Tab-separated table of C-alpha atoms and ligand atoms in Angstrom:
chain	number	residue	atom	x	y	z
A	1	UNK	CA	-66.533	-94.758	-67.720
A	2	UNK	CA	-67.455	-93.110	-63.871
A	3	UNK	CA	-65.757	-91.303	-60.627
A	4	UNK	CA	-66.587	-92.423	-57.878
A	5	UNK	CA	-68.229	-90.876	-54.964
A	6	UNK	CA	-66.858	-91.033	-51.155
A	7	UNK	CA	-66.987	-89.185	-48.438
A	8	UNK	CA	-64.116	-88.617	-46.081
A	9	UNK	CA	-65.317	-91.924	-43.851
A	10	UNK	CA	-66.438	-93.537	-46.996
A	11	UNK	CA	-70.155	-93.946	-45.064
A	12	UNK	CA	-71.301	-91.813	-47.867
A	13	UNK	CA	-70.760	-93.465	-51.293
A	14	UNK	CA	-71.999	-93.124	-54.966
A	15	UNK	CA	-70.757	-92.136	-58.462
A	16	UNK	CA	-70.478	-89.703	-61.470
A	17	UNK	CA	-70.816	-90.361	-64.667
A	18	UNK	CA	-67.502	-88.416	-66.406
A	19	UNK	CA	-68.723	-88.180	-69.439
A	20	UNK	CA	-70.976	-85.854	-68.465
A	21	UNK	CA	-69.054	-84.047	-66.038
A	22	UNK	CA	-68.845	-80.539	-68.324
A	23	UNK	CA	-66.134	-78.221	-66.470
A	24	UNK	CA	-64.106	-77.929	-63.193
A	25	UNK	CA	-63.149	-74.758	-62.031
A	26	UNK	CA	-61.479	-73.263	-58.775
A	27	UNK	CA	-63.885	-71.216	-57.001
A	28	UNK	CA	-62.649	-68.430	-54.727
A	29	UNK	CA	-65.635	-66.968	-53.511
A	30	UNK	CA	-66.827	-65.668	-50.140
A	31	UNK	CA	-69.878	-67.753	-50.575
A	32	UNK	CA	-67.738	-70.984	-51.021
A	33	UNK	CA	-65.287	-70.195	-48.285
A	34	UNK	CA	-67.946	-69.552	-45.573
A	35	UNK	CA	-69.356	-72.752	-46.507
A	36	UNK	CA	-65.746	-74.321	-45.975
A	37	UNK	CA	-65.304	-72.916	-42.324
A	38	UNK	CA	-68.756	-73.836	-41.903
A	39	UNK	CA	-67.879	-77.120	-42.810
A	40	UNK	CA	-64.162	-77.201	-40.893
A	41	UNK	CA	-60.656	-77.401	-41.408
A	42	UNK	CA	-59.317	-79.044	-44.197
A	43	UNK	CA	-61.762	-78.091	-47.195
A	44	UNK	CA	-60.740	-74.869	-48.827
A	45	UNK	CA	-56.699	-75.045	-50.465
A	46	UNK	CA	-54.774	-72.324	-49.593
A	47	UNK	CA	-55.884	-69.179	-51.134
A	48	UNK	CA	-59.410	-69.963	-50.149
A	49	UNK	CA	-60.139	-72.334	-52.872
A	50	UNK	CA	-62.933	-74.609	-53.742
A	51	UNK	CA	-62.096	-76.527	-56.535
A	52	UNK	CA	-66.015	-77.893	-57.973
A	53	UNK	CA	-66.788	-80.130	-61.263
A	54	UNK	CA	-69.629	-79.073	-62.680
A	55	UNK	CA	-72.096	-81.669	-63.867
A	56	UNK	CA	-76.220	-82.544	-64.103
A	57	UNK	CA	-77.363	-84.366	-61.543
A	58	UNK	CA	-79.070	-87.104	-63.414
A	59	UNK	CA	-75.401	-88.098	-63.897
A	60	UNK	CA	-74.871	-88.216	-59.975
A	61	UNK	CA	-76.343	-91.423	-58.177
A	62	UNK	CA	-75.957	-92.394	-55.000
A	63	UNK	CA	-75.730	-96.211	-53.401
A	64	UNK	CA	-74.713	-96.179	-49.620
A	65	UNK	CA	-74.639	-93.733	-47.064
A	66	UNK	CA	-77.828	-91.294	-47.652
A	67	UNK	CA	-78.982	-91.105	-44.313
A	68	UNK	CA	-75.715	-89.286	-44.184
A	69	UNK	CA	-76.287	-87.101	-46.982
A	70	UNK	CA	-77.128	-83.646	-45.420
A	71	UNK	CA	-78.193	-79.792	-46.458
A	72	UNK	CA	-77.337	-76.250	-45.957
A	73	UNK	CA	-78.017	-72.668	-46.955
A	74	UNK	CA	-75.867	-69.315	-46.048
A	75	UNK	CA	-79.310	-68.107	-46.234
A	76	UNK	CA	-82.998	-67.567	-47.929
A	77	UNK	CA	-81.740	-67.146	-51.116
A	78	UNK	CA	-78.601	-69.120	-51.341
A	79	UNK	CA	-77.656	-72.017	-53.214
A	80	UNK	CA	-77.937	-75.721	-51.464
A	81	UNK	CA	-74.774	-76.924	-50.417
A	82	UNK	CA	-75.206	-80.913	-49.382
A	83	UNK	CA	-71.986	-82.322	-47.419
A	84	UNK	CA	-71.372	-85.775	-45.738
A	85	UNK	CA	-73.293	-85.165	-42.162
A	86	UNK	CA	-71.086	-88.002	-40.935
A	87	UNK	CA	-67.565	-86.812	-41.842
A	88	UNK	CA	-68.674	-82.745	-43.075
A	89	UNK	CA	-67.495	-83.636	-46.665
A	90	UNK	CA	-68.787	-81.687	-48.680
A	91	UNK	CA	-70.232	-82.995	-52.099
A	92	UNK	CA	-71.833	-80.712	-54.181
A	93	UNK	CA	-74.016	-77.270	-55.046
A	94	UNK	CA	-77.170	-76.995	-56.200
A	95	UNK	CA	-79.624	-74.434	-57.605
A	96	UNK	CA	-82.749	-74.126	-54.996
A	97	UNK	CA	-84.838	-74.899	-58.137
A	98	UNK	CA	-84.130	-78.168	-59.550
A	99	UNK	CA	-85.165	-76.627	-63.132
A	100	UNK	CA	-81.681	-75.500	-63.772
A	101	UNK	CA	-79.841	-78.411	-64.161
A	102	UNK	CA	-76.727	-78.387	-62.286
A	103	UNK	CA	-74.421	-79.125	-59.652
A	104	UNK	CA	-70.752	-78.399	-58.770
A	105	UNK	CA	-69.576	-81.769	-57.278
A	106	UNK	CA	-66.730	-80.778	-54.592
A	107	UNK	CA	-63.603	-82.340	-55.691
A	108	UNK	CA	-63.461	-83.629	-52.002
A	109	UNK	CA	-65.530	-86.152	-52.571
A	110	UNK	CA	-64.130	-87.881	-55.864
A	111	UNK	CA	-62.025	-90.742	-54.917
A	112	UNK	CA	-59.350	-90.634	-57.617
A	113	UNK	CA	-55.885	-88.638	-58.169
A	114	UNK	CA	-55.472	-85.673	-59.351
A	115	UNK	CA	-54.036	-87.654	-61.969
A	116	UNK	CA	-57.161	-89.606	-62.651
A	117	UNK	CA	-59.477	-86.511	-62.826
A	118	UNK	CA	-56.960	-84.405	-65.648
A	119	UNK	CA	-57.426	-87.550	-67.457
A	120	UNK	CA	-61.460	-88.233	-67.253
A	121	UNK	CA	-62.159	-84.471	-67.139
A	122	UNK	CA	-59.249	-82.632	-68.581
A	123	UNK	CA	-56.833	-80.167	-67.098
A	124	UNK	CA	-58.010	-77.687	-64.578
A	125	UNK	CA	-57.500	-74.468	-65.840
A	126	UNK	CA	-60.536	-71.950	-65.003
A	127	UNK	CA	-60.679	-69.934	-62.027
A	128	UNK	CA	-63.389	-67.576	-61.075
A	129	UNK	CA	-63.415	-65.103	-58.102
A	130	UNK	CA	-60.021	-64.892	-57.822
A	131	UNK	CA	-60.577	-61.454	-56.633
A	132	UNK	CA	-61.550	-63.110	-53.199
A	133	UNK	CA	-58.392	-65.188	-53.422
A	134	UNK	CA	-56.526	-65.511	-49.112
A	135	UNK	CA	-53.503	-66.180	-51.536
A	136	UNK	CA	-51.794	-65.070	-55.248
A	137	UNK	CA	-53.480	-67.574	-57.080
A	138	UNK	CA	-52.004	-68.407	-60.684
A	139	UNK	CA	-51.230	-65.546	-62.185
A	140	UNK	CA	-50.196	-65.446	-66.360
A	141	UNK	CA	-53.031	-63.644	-67.639
A	142	UNK	CA	-54.919	-63.485	-65.029
A	143	UNK	CA	-57.681	-60.885	-65.744
A	144	UNK	CA	-58.181	-62.881	-68.923
A	145	UNK	CA	-58.259	-65.791	-67.739
A	146	UNK	CA	-60.800	-64.997	-65.254
A	147	UNK	CA	-63.326	-63.075	-67.537
A	148	UNK	CA	-62.392	-66.407	-69.799
A	149	UNK	CA	-63.585	-68.664	-67.329
A	150	UNK	CA	-66.579	-66.829	-65.596
A	151	UNK	CA	-68.002	-66.076	-69.335
A	152	UNK	CA	-67.154	-69.879	-69.872
A	153	UNK	CA	-68.362	-70.990	-66.472
A	154	UNK	CA	-71.444	-69.291	-66.469
A	155	UNK	CA	-72.439	-70.585	-70.281
A	156	UNK	CA	-71.113	-73.712	-68.552
A	157	UNK	CA	-73.930	-74.004	-65.900
A	158	UNK	CA	-77.161	-73.081	-68.781
A	159	UNK	CA	-75.499	-75.236	-70.962
A	160	UNK	CA	-76.504	-78.353	-68.320
A	161	UNK	CA	-80.009	-76.313	-68.107
A	162	UNK	CA	-82.444	-78.969	-69.292
A	163	UNK	CA	-83.192	-82.780	-68.623
A	164	UNK	CA	-83.987	-82.390	-64.799
A	165	UNK	CA	-86.504	-85.052	-64.182
A	166	UNK	CA	-83.217	-87.126	-62.812
A	167	UNK	CA	-82.060	-85.573	-59.404
A	168	UNK	CA	-80.789	-87.740	-56.827
A	169	UNK	CA	-81.111	-84.221	-54.668
A	170	UNK	CA	-85.115	-83.306	-54.887
A	171	UNK	CA	-87.838	-85.481	-54.441
A	172	UNK	CA	-88.937	-86.811	-57.601
A	173	UNK	CA	-90.574	-84.115	-60.018
A	174	UNK	CA	-90.630	-81.805	-57.106
A	175	UNK	CA	-88.147	-78.929	-56.585
A	176	UNK	CA	-88.787	-80.402	-52.883
A	177	UNK	CA	-84.861	-80.995	-51.381
A	178	UNK	CA	-84.721	-84.876	-50.467
A	179	UNK	CA	-83.404	-83.702	-47.165
A	180	UNK	CA	-84.438	-81.054	-44.691
A	181	UNK	CA	-81.963	-77.424	-45.248
A	182	UNK	CA	-79.950	-75.969	-42.590
A	183	UNK	CA	-80.780	-72.344	-43.818
A	184	UNK	CA	-78.195	-69.937	-41.999
A	185	UNK	CA	-79.489	-66.787	-39.702
A	186	UNK	CA	-77.342	-63.640	-40.741
A	187	UNK	CA	-75.793	-63.969	-37.617
A	188	UNK	CA	-74.745	-67.828	-38.532
A	189	UNK	CA	-73.719	-66.254	-41.861
A	190	UNK	CA	-71.700	-63.370	-40.780
A	191	UNK	CA	-69.552	-65.518	-37.875
A	192	UNK	CA	-68.668	-67.317	-40.550
A	193	UNK	CA	-67.153	-64.675	-42.652
A	194	UNK	CA	-63.168	-64.735	-42.116
B	1	ZN	ZN1	-68.374	-89.478	-43.935
B	2	ZN	ZN1	-68.355	-70.405	-54.965
């Protein structure tokens, strides 16, 4: 089964193999929030969260509009954060080293309803970095959930490691991203903290 990837304006399109999505989570960390502010309004949820689906880069295929794929980083060591430059839809976050085979696809580019995602990927239970949320988030047993999620999330990312040859975000067999990366200066990064 696959889920369509689509930027808001529809120019950048692709697919992700839903069987290879390991987990879903909402991240409330300051960096994801700064990235949301970089892209513009309507990217973050009301509590400052970004929903991502963890998968292998090899499970992602771009089919149209690759010329619109753009990449930025919040600093010289930050994740590569990919988005559609045509309409500033977030696409996904990858480590800088493609040997860690992970991409967190952002919900905004998954062209499916919440019900479809629940069915294909399982329910969304994991909320990480909730201490940075800008509004109260789902609170039943939050401390336990938070701890379990944090560990589970790290394990998911680790488990996805390996099998890194196919990766649409990097030039084949290299650690060189397919697009020039806009790396923010410290001042630019600070300006995105709200
Ligand atoms: Zn677009
Ligand atoms: Zn985050």
